[in-house]
Amino acid sequence: MGSDSEAISAADEPGATEAIDGDSDVDRDSCPRGAAASRGLTGDRDPSEPDDTARVLLLMCPGRDRDLVADALGERYRVDTATETGALDREFDCCVLDGPGFDRVGDAIATRRATADPVFVPFALLLGGRSADVPADAWNRVDDVIELPVKRRALVARIDNLIQRRTTSRRLSETVDELRLKERAMDEAPVGITLATARRESNPLVYCNEGFEQLTGYGPEMLGKDCRFLQGEDTDDETRETLREAIDAERPIAVDILNYRANGQKFWNRLSIAPLRDESDAVTHYVGFQTDITERKIRERRLEVMGRVLNHNLRNKMNLIEGYADLLRSDVEGEKALHSLDVIADTAADLMGIARAVQKIDGTLSEGDSAEPTDLREHLIEVRNRTNSRYPNATVVLVLPDDDPIPVSVVGLVTAIEEGVENAVKHNDATEPTVEIQVERLPDGWIGVEIEDDGPGIPDHETHVLEAGETSLTHADRLGIWLMYWVVNRAGGEFTVTTDETGTLLRLEVPTDP
């Protein structure tokens, strides 16, 4: 390696007569000397940090010239040497040629560039100092012609300039590819995506993807128009105002809104809008996402109606049946007739229980996606006390971590646990049923809750449906199991049931803050 003050010259060697003679140490049999002879490399070393990720290919004849170039560039880059034409197939960030190397591979340079397009691949030609020695077509094939003698620092600087151009080219290509990928992702997304310019009076569209066209029937012909063309006569005025207030306040918003397709068809749209800001934090555009939620809205409405039927109509009818059954008991005689009335009353009570269970499930799962953290320890103590009050013969054992309030924010968790405890008592024929609730801390902020009883066990078809789904032949009579299953799964946890003739073990594993 040459130092900053050291001059690299063939004249420094004993017996040398000129600086870096092109004939010195050159194997003429394998690489004949070209028209241009190298004169020398003199000067200081490049002081910048090495770039060991960049690779320079020296396609030069073996000898002192190549050694000096390799020594100068090796302080900054990884250097490979070669003489054969096939070396251009290697990976490199810059290729340095001497005269003979250019004669051999000059015609292949264009092909090598084409394979790397659009990324720039630089070539530098290293020649002697006489301009006549520069091949006539050199500048049409290479990116720099470096005449010798040249200082080490100047050589490295010129090669570094070419490599930086390649780095910029690669980054630009990667940026273009990334932008194309993002554009493709937006174009092919399964939801509607729009981009609108931020203006005070309106927000004209500048982009809409295929998903938007498939959803609404509107395409590029609507560019330049405000997306309010989707609204119509039955679009809720309050929802419109909510959207406008959010846009005026430059904040994100998500609403369910009734929109109209191009053919006049109504559909429920889950519309999410977010502002896009520039470097100065000024809003320049709004991106919108549209999803057809018509089926969800119909399902919600159906559940609402069914819930009202169960809660009101069915309850009233069952109360009427129970009332008349009680009246008939005083007027009929005979054990058979009384038994029939008991069956009617019991069936009515069962139906009322189903209605209450459905109402409880609907109420529990409609509380929202998140809840404020609550003290699980305190709630479970209340569950134990309520169960003991309702069922004086039952024993509820509570096993909790010492001095741990166990804060959790799982929606419906306490209701699910209480449902499991109450079912364990109600379905136990023993004179003094026992239920144990055990809570343990698990790694990564999870907890495990086990509810174990000494009852007769749950029939297989009651637990099988949790995994296989319900059919007309297999269904769960105990809706409480479904309540626990849905609460746990909504929190992203695990719910397992282990049961036999000696009892049942329910295990709920959930994150404390899903």
mmCIF file of N, CA, C and O in Angstrom, residues 80-118:
data_model
loop_
_atom_site.group_PDB
_atom_site.id
_atom_site.type_symbol
_atom_site.label_atom_id
_atom_site.label_comp_id
_atom_site.label_asym_id
_atom_site.label_seq_id
_atom_site.Cartn_x
_atom_site.Cartn_y
_atom_site.Cartn_z
ATOM 1 N N ASP A 80 -11.391 -7.527 -8.115
ATOM 2 C CA ASP A 80 -11.200 -8.802 -8.809
ATOM 3 C C ASP A 80 -10.411 -8.536 -10.081
ATOM 4 O O ASP A 80 -10.538 -7.466 -10.696
ATOM 5 N N THR A 81 -9.628 -9.509 -10.514
ATOM 6 C CA THR A 81 -8.849 -9.366 -11.748
ATOM 7 C C THR A 81 -9.201 -10.492 -12.703
ATOM 8 O O THR A 81 -9.567 -11.599 -12.283
ATOM 9 N N ALA A 82 -9.108 -10.201 -13.992
ATOM 10 C CA ALA A 82 -9.412 -11.207 -15.010
ATOM 11 C C ALA A 82 -8.861 -10.732 -16.337
ATOM 12 O O ALA A 82 -8.522 -9.543 -16.515
ATOM 13 N N THR A 83 -8.774 -11.655 -17.301
ATOM 14 C CA THR A 83 -8.359 -11.311 -18.664
ATOM 15 C C THR A 83 -9.345 -11.820 -19.702
ATOM 16 O O THR A 83 -9.407 -11.290 -20.801
ATOM 17 N N GLU A 84 -10.152 -12.851 -19.332
ATOM 18 C CA GLU A 84 -11.028 -13.468 -20.314
ATOM 19 C C GLU A 84 -12.297 -12.645 -20.522
ATOM 20 O O GLU A 84 -12.777 -11.951 -19.617
ATOM 21 N N THR A 85 -12.871 -12.753 -21.709
ATOM 22 C CA THR A 85 -14.084 -12.018 -22.056
ATOM 23 C C THR A 85 -15.254 -12.414 -21.167
ATOM 24 O O THR A 85 -16.098 -11.594 -20.805
ATOM 25 N N GLY A 86 -15.330 -13.689 -20.796
ATOM 26 C CA GLY A 86 -16.436 -14.176 -19.975
ATOM 27 C C GLY A 86 -16.519 -13.543 -18.606
ATOM 28 O O GLY A 86 -17.527 -13.692 -17.910
ATOM 29 N N ALA A 87 -15.473 -12.811 -18.212
ATOM 30 C CA ALA A 87 -15.479 -12.175 -16.891
ATOM 31 C C ALA A 87 -16.573 -11.121 -16.779
ATOM 32 O O ALA A 87 -16.993 -10.759 -15.678
ATOM 33 N N LEU A 88 -17.060 -10.627 -17.932
ATOM 34 C CA LEU A 88 -18.121 -9.625 -17.876
ATOM 35 C C LEU A 88 -19.420 -10.181 -17.323
ATOM 36 O O LEU A 88 -20.336 -9.418 -16.968
ATOM 37 N N ASP A 89 -19.530 -11.502 -17.218
ATOM 38 C CA ASP A 89 -20.724 -12.110 -16.645
ATOM 39 C C ASP A 89 -20.706 -12.064 -15.120
ATOM 40 O O ASP A 89 -21.710 -12.373 -14.483
ATOM 41 N N ARG A 90 -19.585 -11.687 -14.538
ATOM 42 C CA ARG A 90 -19.494 -11.601 -13.082
ATOM 43 C C ARG A 90 -20.282 -10.379 -12.573
ATOM 44 O O ARG A 90 -20.651 -9.485 -13.327
ATOM 45 N N GLU A 91 -20.479 -10.376 -11.242
ATOM 46 C CA GLU A 91 -21.096 -9.220 -10.607
ATOM 47 C C GLU A 91 -20.004 -8.200 -10.276
ATOM 48 O O GLU A 91 -19.014 -8.524 -9.624
ATOM 49 N N PHE A 92 -20.192 -6.971 -10.729
ATOM 50 C CA PHE A 92 -19.237 -5.908 -10.405
ATOM 51 C C PHE A 92 -19.962 -4.575 -10.480
ATOM 52 O O PHE A 92 -21.026 -4.450 -11.096
ATOM 53 N N ASP A 93 -19.345 -3.576 -9.837
ATOM 54 C CA ASP A 93 -19.922 -2.233 -9.824
ATOM 55 C C ASP A 93 -19.185 -1.279 -10.750
ATOM 56 O O ASP A 93 -19.679 -0.183 -11.033
ATOM 57 N N CYS A 94 -18.005 -1.669 -11.204
ATOM 58 C CA CYS A 94 -17.266 -0.899 -12.198
ATOM 59 C C CYS A 94 -16.223 -1.818 -12.826
ATOM 60 O O CYS A 94 -15.597 -2.621 -12.113
ATOM 61 N N CYS A 95 -16.055 -1.689 -14.132
ATOM 62 C CA CYS A 95 -15.037 -2.484 -14.821
ATOM 63 C C CYS A 95 -13.981 -1.541 -15.373
ATOM 64 O O CYS A 95 -14.299 -0.581 -16.086
ATOM 65 N N VAL A 96 -12.709 -1.814 -15.022
ATOM 66 C CA VAL A 96 -11.586 -1.014 -15.501
ATOM 67 C C VAL A 96 -10.844 -1.838 -16.549
ATOM 68 O O VAL A 96 -10.422 -2.968 -16.282
ATOM 69 N N LEU A 97 -10.698 -1.270 -17.758
ATOM 70 C CA LEU A 97 -10.079 -1.965 -18.877
ATOM 71 C C LEU A 97 -8.756 -1.292 -19.237
ATOM 72 O O LEU A 97 -8.625 -0.062 -19.162
ATOM 73 N N ASP A 98 -7.778 -2.089 -19.672
ATOM 74 C CA ASP A 98 -6.619 -1.518 -20.335
ATOM 75 C C ASP A 98 -6.833 -1.662 -21.845
ATOM 76 O O ASP A 98 -7.903 -2.126 -22.293
ATOM 77 N N GLY A 99 -5.852 -1.229 -22.661
ATOM 78 C CA GLY A 99 -6.017 -1.273 -24.105
ATOM 79 C C GLY A 99 -6.336 -2.658 -24.630
ATOM 80 O O GLY A 99 -7.324 -2.848 -25.359
ATOM 81 N N PRO A 100 -5.538 -3.678 -24.279
ATOM 82 C CA PRO A 100 -5.843 -5.026 -24.767
ATOM 83 C C PRO A 100 -7.190 -5.537 -24.274
ATOM 84 O O PRO A 100 -7.907 -6.221 -25.008
ATOM 85 N N GLY A 101 -7.555 -5.206 -23.029
ATOM 86 C CA GLY A 101 -8.846 -5.637 -22.516
ATOM 87 C C GLY A 101 -9.985 -5.030 -23.306
ATOM 88 O O GLY A 101 -10.981 -5.694 -23.615
ATOM 89 N N PHE A 102 -9.850 -3.728 -23.665
ATOM 90 C CA PHE A 102 -10.881 -3.084 -24.468
ATOM 91 C C PHE A 102 -10.986 -3.717 -25.843
ATOM 92 O O PHE A 102 -12.091 -3.904 -26.383
ATOM 93 N N ASP A 103 -9.824 -4.072 -26.435
ATOM 94 C CA ASP A 103 -9.842 -4.722 -27.751
ATOM 95 C C ASP A 103 -10.603 -6.043 -27.701
ATOM 96 O O ASP A 103 -11.304 -6.404 -28.651
ATOM 97 N N ARG A 104 -10.496 -6.766 -26.572
ATOM 98 C CA ARG A 104 -11.111 -8.093 -26.487
ATOM 99 C C ARG A 104 -12.609 -8.016 -26.186
ATOM 100 O O ARG A 104 -13.387 -8.792 -26.730
ATOM 101 N N VAL A 105 -13.025 -7.114 -25.307
ATOM 102 C CA VAL A 105 -14.414 -7.158 -24.825
ATOM 103 C C VAL A 105 -15.240 -5.957 -25.261
ATOM 104 O O VAL A 105 -16.405 -5.826 -24.866
ATOM 105 N N GLY A 106 -14.667 -5.065 -26.065
ATOM 106 C CA GLY A 106 -15.393 -3.851 -26.439
ATOM 107 C C GLY A 106 -16.756 -4.128 -27.040
ATOM 108 O O GLY A 106 -17.738 -3.423 -26.742
ATOM 109 N N ASP A 107 -16.852 -5.162 -27.872
ATOM 110 C CA ASP A 107 -18.135 -5.470 -28.509
ATOM 111 C C ASP A 107 -19.146 -6.051 -27.527
ATOM 112 O O ASP A 107 -20.357 -6.038 -27.802
ATOM 113 N N ALA A 108 -18.676 -6.601 -26.388
ATOM 114 C CA ALA A 108 -19.577 -7.232 -25.421
ATOM 115 C C ALA A 108 -20.094 -6.255 -24.372
ATOM 116 O O ALA A 108 -20.974 -6.597 -23.578
ATOM 117 N N ILE A 109 -19.540 -5.036 -24.362
ATOM 118 C CA ILE A 109 -19.951 -4.065 -23.336
ATOM 119 C C ILE A 109 -21.428 -3.719 -23.461
ATOM 120 O O ILE A 109 -22.169 -3.669 -22.461
ATOM 121 N N ALA A 110 -21.884 -3.484 -24.680
ATOM 122 C CA ALA A 110 -23.288 -3.113 -24.878
ATOM 123 C C ALA A 110 -24.226 -4.214 -24.401
ATOM 124 O O ALA A 110 -25.275 -3.945 -23.800
ATOM 125 N N THR A 111 -23.840 -5.470 -24.655
ATOM 126 C CA THR A 111 -24.671 -6.597 -24.205
ATOM 127 C C THR A 111 -24.732 -6.650 -22.684
ATOM 128 O O THR A 111 -25.795 -6.878 -22.093
ATOM 129 N N ARG A 112 -23.571 -6.405 -22.048
ATOM 130 C CA ARG A 112 -23.533 -6.427 -20.578
ATOM 131 C C ARG A 112 -24.395 -5.313 -19.997
ATOM 132 O O ARG A 112 -25.101 -5.493 -19.011
ATOM 133 N N ARG A 113 -24.368 -4.152 -20.615
ATOM 134 C CA ARG A 113 -25.204 -3.050 -20.135
ATOM 135 C C ARG A 113 -26.688 -3.387 -20.286
ATOM 136 O O ARG A 113 -27.505 -3.075 -19.411
ATOM 137 N N ALA A 114 -27.023 -4.038 -21.411
ATOM 138 C CA ALA A 114 -28.428 -4.342 -21.671
ATOM 139 C C ALA A 114 -28.991 -5.303 -20.632
ATOM 140 O O ALA A 114 -30.160 -5.181 -20.227
ATOM 141 N N THR A 115 -28.180 -6.247 -20.189
ATOM 142 C CA THR A 115 -28.675 -7.208 -19.200
ATOM 143 C C THR A 115 -28.932 -6.555 -17.847
ATOM 144 O O THR A 115 -29.745 -7.058 -17.067
ATOM 145 N N ALA A 116 -28.244 -5.456 -17.565
ATOM 146 C CA ALA A 116 -28.414 -4.777 -16.271
ATOM 147 C C ALA A 116 -29.425 -3.648 -16.338
ATOM 148 O O ALA A 116 -29.798 -3.104 -15.302
ATOM 149 N N ASP A 117 -29.871 -3.278 -17.510
ATOM 150 C CA ASP A 117 -30.809 -2.168 -17.666
ATOM 151 C C ASP A 117 -32.045 -2.364 -16.774
ATOM 152 O O ASP A 117 -32.572 -3.474 -16.684
ATOM 153 N N PRO A 118 -32.527 -1.356 -16.064
ATOM 154 C CA PRO A 118 -32.161 0.066 -16.185
ATOM 155 C C PRO A 118 -31.046 0.523 -15.254
ATOM 156 O O PRO A 118 -30.810 1.722 -15.133
#
